[in-house]
Amino acid sequence: DSGVTQTPKHLITATGQRVTLRCSPRSGDLSVYWYQQSLDQGLQFLIQYYNGEERAKGNILERFSAQQFPDLHSELNLSSLELGDSALYFCASSPSGGQVHEQYFGPGTRLTVT
Amino acid sequence: AQSVAQPEDQVNVAEGNPLTVKCTYSVSGNPYLFWYVQYPNRGLQFLLKYITGDNLVKGSYGFEAEFNKSQTSFHLKKPSALVSDSALYFCAVRDKVATAGNQFYFGTGTSLTVIP
């Protein structure tokens, strides 16, 4: 158990809908990362937050947005869903500080768009 | 642009034999390199990392990796494979010039099957 929690575990929704994925980082970790894993695209970095502020942006679509709250949990919002958005969405967290830290991944949310 | 390549989608090895999962990288400057493992229906788990120093890095579950700057490689190795090592392995890189946050670049993954 990495200490990173994600809810829900599974989500089935229809095209055009909007969903929110939630992530709670490990205790004390200030950085949160979101990734999308699909069979054809591999593991794609979406966005990073550090202590409430956006720090890095990857291949995140304009239909997707995220935020990190004062209690450090993060939410990834996916709107106007398309069939191609079906994927595993992972959250990861890492500590702050001067060292180079690895990331700790949550169990993921499997999104199915029908 | 930063990138990671895992040239083999699938690696098969007999139990007890040594295993190697290959990774090459491309970054501007010196890299930070990582290996992760993913078991079915689970998140990625950290195995080991190279930051600086000794080119041979030892990690979890008996895995090790060798950083080779001239070949821009960071191959994952284990002297004796176990059936339980069967999983998906990801190499990742983060460059040292983290001016835009700590973005990690992951390879496409290598599926390792250890045959009993």
Short mmCIF file of C-alpha atoms in Angstrom, two decimals:
data_model
loop_
_atom_site.label_atom_id
_atom_site.label_comp_id
_atom_site.label_asym_id
_atom_site.label_seq_id
_atom_site.Cartn_x
_atom_site.Cartn_y
_atom_site.Cartn_z
CA ASP A 1 0.00 0.00 0.00
CA SER A 2 1.58 3.25 -1.19
CA GLY A 3 -0.48 5.49 1.09
CA VAL A 4 -2.04 7.28 -1.89
CA THR A 5 -5.78 6.81 -2.17
CA GLN A 6 -7.98 7.33 -5.18
CA THR A 7 -11.75 7.27 -5.51
CA PRO A 8 -13.73 5.88 -7.14
CA LYS A 9 -12.03 2.68 -8.26
CA HIS A 10 -14.30 2.28 -11.25
CA LEU A 11 -16.45 4.76 -13.12
CA ILE A 12 -18.75 4.09 -16.04
CA THR A 13 -20.37 7.02 -17.76
CA ALA A 14 -21.70 8.13 -21.11
CA THR A 15 -20.19 10.33 -23.77
CA GLY A 16 -20.66 14.03 -23.16
CA GLN A 17 -20.79 13.66 -19.40
CA ARG A 18 -18.51 15.13 -16.74
CA VAL A 19 -16.76 13.23 -13.95
CA THR A 20 -14.51 14.07 -11.02
CA LEU A 21 -11.70 11.83 -9.85
CA ARG A 22 -10.31 12.31 -6.37
CA CYS A 23 -6.86 11.70 -4.95
CA SER A 24 -5.45 11.93 -1.45
CA PRO A 25 -1.64 12.00 -1.33
CA ARG A 26 0.55 10.31 1.23
CA SER A 27 0.67 12.10 4.54
CA GLY A 28 3.14 14.96 4.27
CA ASP A 29 3.55 14.87 0.48
CA LEU A 30 3.00 18.25 -1.12
CA SER A 31 3.24 17.25 -4.78
CA VAL A 32 0.46 15.52 -6.66
CA TYR A 33 0.70 14.24 -10.21
CA TRP A 34 -2.00 12.94 -12.53
CA TYR A 35 -1.40 10.38 -15.27
CA GLN A 36 -3.53 8.71 -17.89
CA GLN A 37 -2.75 5.14 -18.87
CA SER A 38 -4.29 3.67 -21.97
CA LEU A 39 -3.34 0.69 -24.10
CA ASP A 40 -2.37 2.72 -27.15
CA GLN A 41 -0.81 5.77 -25.45
CA GLY A 42 1.01 4.23 -22.52
CA LEU A 43 1.46 6.30 -19.36
CA GLN A 44 0.92 9.97 -20.12
CA PHE A 45 1.70 12.75 -17.66
CA LEU A 46 -1.20 15.17 -17.36
CA ILE A 47 -0.45 17.72 -14.67
CA GLN A 48 1.42 18.36 -11.41
CA TYR A 49 0.40 20.42 -8.40
CA TYR A 50 2.63 21.46 -5.56
CA ASN A 51 1.11 22.78 -2.36
CA GLY A 52 -1.97 24.02 -4.15
CA GLU A 53 -0.33 25.52 -7.20
CA GLU A 54 0.06 24.14 -10.69
CA ARG A 55 3.74 23.33 -11.34
CA ALA A 56 3.91 21.39 -14.58
CA LYS A 57 1.57 20.61 -17.41
CA GLY A 58 1.82 17.69 -19.75
CA ASN A 59 -0.54 16.29 -22.34
CA ILE A 60 -3.69 17.47 -20.65
CA LEU A 61 -6.66 18.25 -22.86
CA GLU A 62 -8.54 21.51 -22.49
CA ARG A 63 -11.61 19.48 -21.50
CA PHE A 64 -9.69 18.29 -18.44
CA SER A 65 -8.83 20.37 -15.41
CA ALA A 66 -7.43 19.74 -11.98
CA GLN A 67 -6.90 21.45 -8.67
CA GLN A 68 -5.25 20.82 -5.34
CA PHE A 69 -7.05 21.91 -2.22
CA PRO A 70 -5.64 23.34 1.05
CA ASP A 71 -5.79 19.90 2.66
CA LEU A 72 -3.61 18.74 -0.30
CA HIS A 73 -6.11 16.37 -1.83
CA SER A 74 -6.54 16.80 -5.55
CA GLU A 75 -9.36 16.40 -8.03
CA LEU A 76 -9.19 15.78 -11.75
CA ASN A 77 -12.24 16.95 -13.67
CA LEU A 78 -12.98 15.42 -17.05
CA SER A 79 -15.75 16.98 -19.11
CA SER A 80 -17.43 16.44 -22.48
CA LEU A 81 -16.22 12.88 -22.25
CA GLU A 82 -15.39 10.95 -25.39
CA LEU A 83 -14.95 7.24 -25.96
CA GLY A 84 -11.20 7.80 -26.24
CA ASP A 85 -11.06 9.10 -22.69
CA SER A 86 -11.61 5.58 -21.42
CA ALA A 87 -8.43 4.76 -19.51
CA LEU A 88 -6.85 4.21 -16.14
CA TYR A 89 -6.18 7.47 -14.34
CA PHE A 90 -3.44 7.43 -11.74
CA CYS A 91 -2.56 9.91 -9.11
CA ALA A 92 0.92 9.96 -7.59
CA SER A 93 2.47 11.98 -4.81
CA SER A 94 5.98 12.80 -3.74
CA PRO A 95 7.60 14.65 -0.85
CA SER A 96 9.01 18.13 -1.03
CA GLY A 97 12.51 19.13 -0.15
CA GLY A 98 15.90 19.31 -1.80
CA GLN A 99 16.26 15.63 -2.62
CA VAL A 100 15.08 13.97 -5.81
CA HIS A 101 12.15 11.88 -4.79
CA GLU A 102 10.37 9.03 -6.43
CA GLN A 103 6.64 9.10 -6.88
CA TYR A 104 4.15 6.97 -4.99
CA PHE A 105 1.21 5.88 -7.08
CA GLY A 106 -2.36 5.28 -6.07
CA PRO A 107 -4.34 2.23 -7.24
CA GLY A 108 -5.96 4.19 -10.06
CA THR A 109 -9.47 4.95 -11.26
CA ARG A 110 -10.68 2.98 -14.25
CA LEU A 111 -12.90 5.19 -16.38
CA THR A 112 -15.11 3.64 -19.01
CA VAL A 113 -16.96 5.96 -21.36
CA THR A 114 -19.81 4.30 -23.27
CA ALA B 1 12.98 17.05 -25.77
CA GLN B 2 13.16 14.57 -22.94
CA SER B 3 12.19 11.01 -23.72
CA VAL B 4 12.58 7.44 -22.65
CA ALA B 5 12.61 4.38 -24.87
CA GLN B 6 11.98 0.80 -23.88
CA PRO B 7 12.79 -1.08 -27.07
CA GLU B 8 11.20 -4.37 -26.03
CA ASP B 9 7.46 -4.64 -25.52
CA GLN B 10 7.84 -8.18 -24.18
CA VAL B 11 10.64 -10.07 -22.47
CA ASN B 12 10.44 -13.75 -21.62
CA VAL B 13 12.93 -15.45 -19.34
CA ALA B 14 13.10 -18.80 -17.60
CA GLU B 15 12.85 -18.90 -13.84
CA GLY B 16 16.30 -18.82 -12.27
CA ASN B 17 17.92 -17.16 -15.27
CA PRO B 18 19.20 -13.59 -15.23
CA LEU B 19 16.89 -10.98 -16.64
CA THR B 20 17.47 -7.62 -18.32
CA VAL B 21 14.87 -5.01 -19.22
CA LYS B 22 16.29 -2.30 -21.42
CA CYS B 23 15.86 1.45 -21.21
CA THR B 24 17.50 4.32 -23.07
CA TYR B 25 16.90 7.97 -22.46
CA SER B 26 17.31 11.36 -24.05
CA VAL B 27 17.49 14.46 -21.89
CA SER B 28 19.23 17.79 -21.93
CA GLY B 29 21.99 17.42 -19.38
CA ASN B 30 22.31 14.70 -16.77
CA PRO B 31 19.20 12.75 -15.87
CA TYR B 32 17.47 11.39 -12.84
CA LEU B 33 16.38 7.85 -13.74
CA PHE B 34 13.79 5.58 -12.20
CA TRP B 35 12.35 2.11 -12.58
CA TYR B 36 8.80 1.20 -11.58
CA VAL B 37 6.88 -2.07 -11.67
CA GLN B 38 3.16 -2.48 -12.23
CA TYR B 39 1.29 -5.63 -11.33
CA PRO B 40 -2.14 -6.30 -12.89
CA ASN B 41 -4.84 -3.89 -11.73
CA ARG B 42 -2.40 -2.06 -9.45
CA GLY B 43 -0.62 1.25 -9.44
CA LEU B 44 3.06 1.60 -10.22
CA GLN B 45 5.53 0.72 -7.48
CA PHE B 46 8.96 2.30 -7.18
CA LEU B 47 11.90 -0.08 -7.61
CA LEU B 48 15.02 2.07 -7.73
CA LYS B 49 16.50 5.35 -8.86
CA TYR B 50 19.76 6.81 -10.08
CA ILE B 51 20.57 10.33 -8.99
CA THR B 52 24.35 10.52 -8.93
CA GLY B 53 27.36 8.52 -7.82
CA ASP B 54 27.85 4.78 -8.33
CA ASN B 55 26.58 3.69 -11.73
CA LEU B 56 25.20 0.45 -10.30
CA VAL B 57 22.06 1.07 -8.29
CA LYS B 58 20.45 -1.56 -6.09
CA GLY B 59 16.75 -1.54 -5.41
CA SER B 60 13.80 -3.50 -4.12
CA TYR B 61 13.18 -7.24 -4.61
CA GLY B 62 16.78 -7.94 -5.71
CA PHE B 63 16.65 -5.67 -8.75
CA GLU B 64 19.52 -3.48 -9.81
CA ALA B 65 20.17 -1.11 -12.69
CA GLU B 66 23.27 0.17 -14.38
CA PHE B 67 23.57 3.74 -15.51
CA ASN B 68 25.69 4.09 -18.65
CA LYS B 69 26.18 7.70 -19.63
CA SER B 70 27.99 7.03 -22.90
CA GLN B 71 25.20 4.75 -24.11
CA THR B 72 22.46 6.82 -22.45
CA SER B 73 21.06 3.63 -20.99
CA PHE B 74 19.65 2.49 -17.66
CA HIS B 75 18.96 -1.22 -17.98
CA LEU B 76 17.17 -3.08 -15.21
CA LYS B 77 18.69 -6.38 -14.15
CA LYS B 78 18.19 -9.24 -11.75
CA PRO B 79 20.58 -12.18 -11.35
CA SER B 80 17.91 -14.84 -10.91
CA ALA B 81 14.32 -14.31 -12.08
CA LEU B 82 11.29 -15.43 -10.09
CA VAL B 83 7.85 -16.22 -11.47
CA SER B 84 6.54 -13.49 -9.17
CA ASP B 85 8.65 -10.95 -11.09
CA SER B 86 6.22 -11.26 -14.01
CA ALA B 87 4.78 -7.76 -14.41
CA LEU B 88 4.94 -4.58 -16.46
CA TYR B 89 8.10 -2.53 -15.98
CA PHE B 90 8.43 1.17 -16.66
CA CYS B 91 11.53 3.27 -16.98
CA ALA B 92 11.18 6.99 -16.24
CA VAL B 93 13.39 10.04 -16.45
CA ARG B 94 13.30 13.47 -14.93
CA ASP B 95 15.83 16.01 -16.03
CA LYS B 96 17.89 18.00 -13.57
CA VAL B 97 16.74 21.32 -14.94
CA ALA B 98 13.35 21.26 -13.31
CA THR B 99 12.41 24.80 -14.18
CA ALA B 100 8.85 23.80 -14.89
CA GLY B 101 8.17 21.47 -12.03
CA ASN B 102 9.10 17.86 -11.69
CA GLN B 103 7.79 16.36 -14.87
CA PHE B 104 8.57 12.71 -15.31
CA TYR B 105 8.71 11.02 -18.70
CA PHE B 106 7.78 7.35 -18.76
CA GLY B 107 8.64 4.70 -21.29
CA THR B 108 5.95 2.62 -22.91
CA GLY B 109 6.57 -0.29 -20.60
CA THR B 110 8.03 -3.78 -20.99
CA SER B 111 5.97 -6.82 -20.10
CA LEU B 112 8.17 -9.36 -18.35
CA THR B 113 7.10 -12.98 -18.23
CA VAL B 114 9.10 -15.42 -16.14
CA ILE B 115 8.46 -18.97 -17.27
CA PRO B 116 8.47 -21.68 -14.58
#
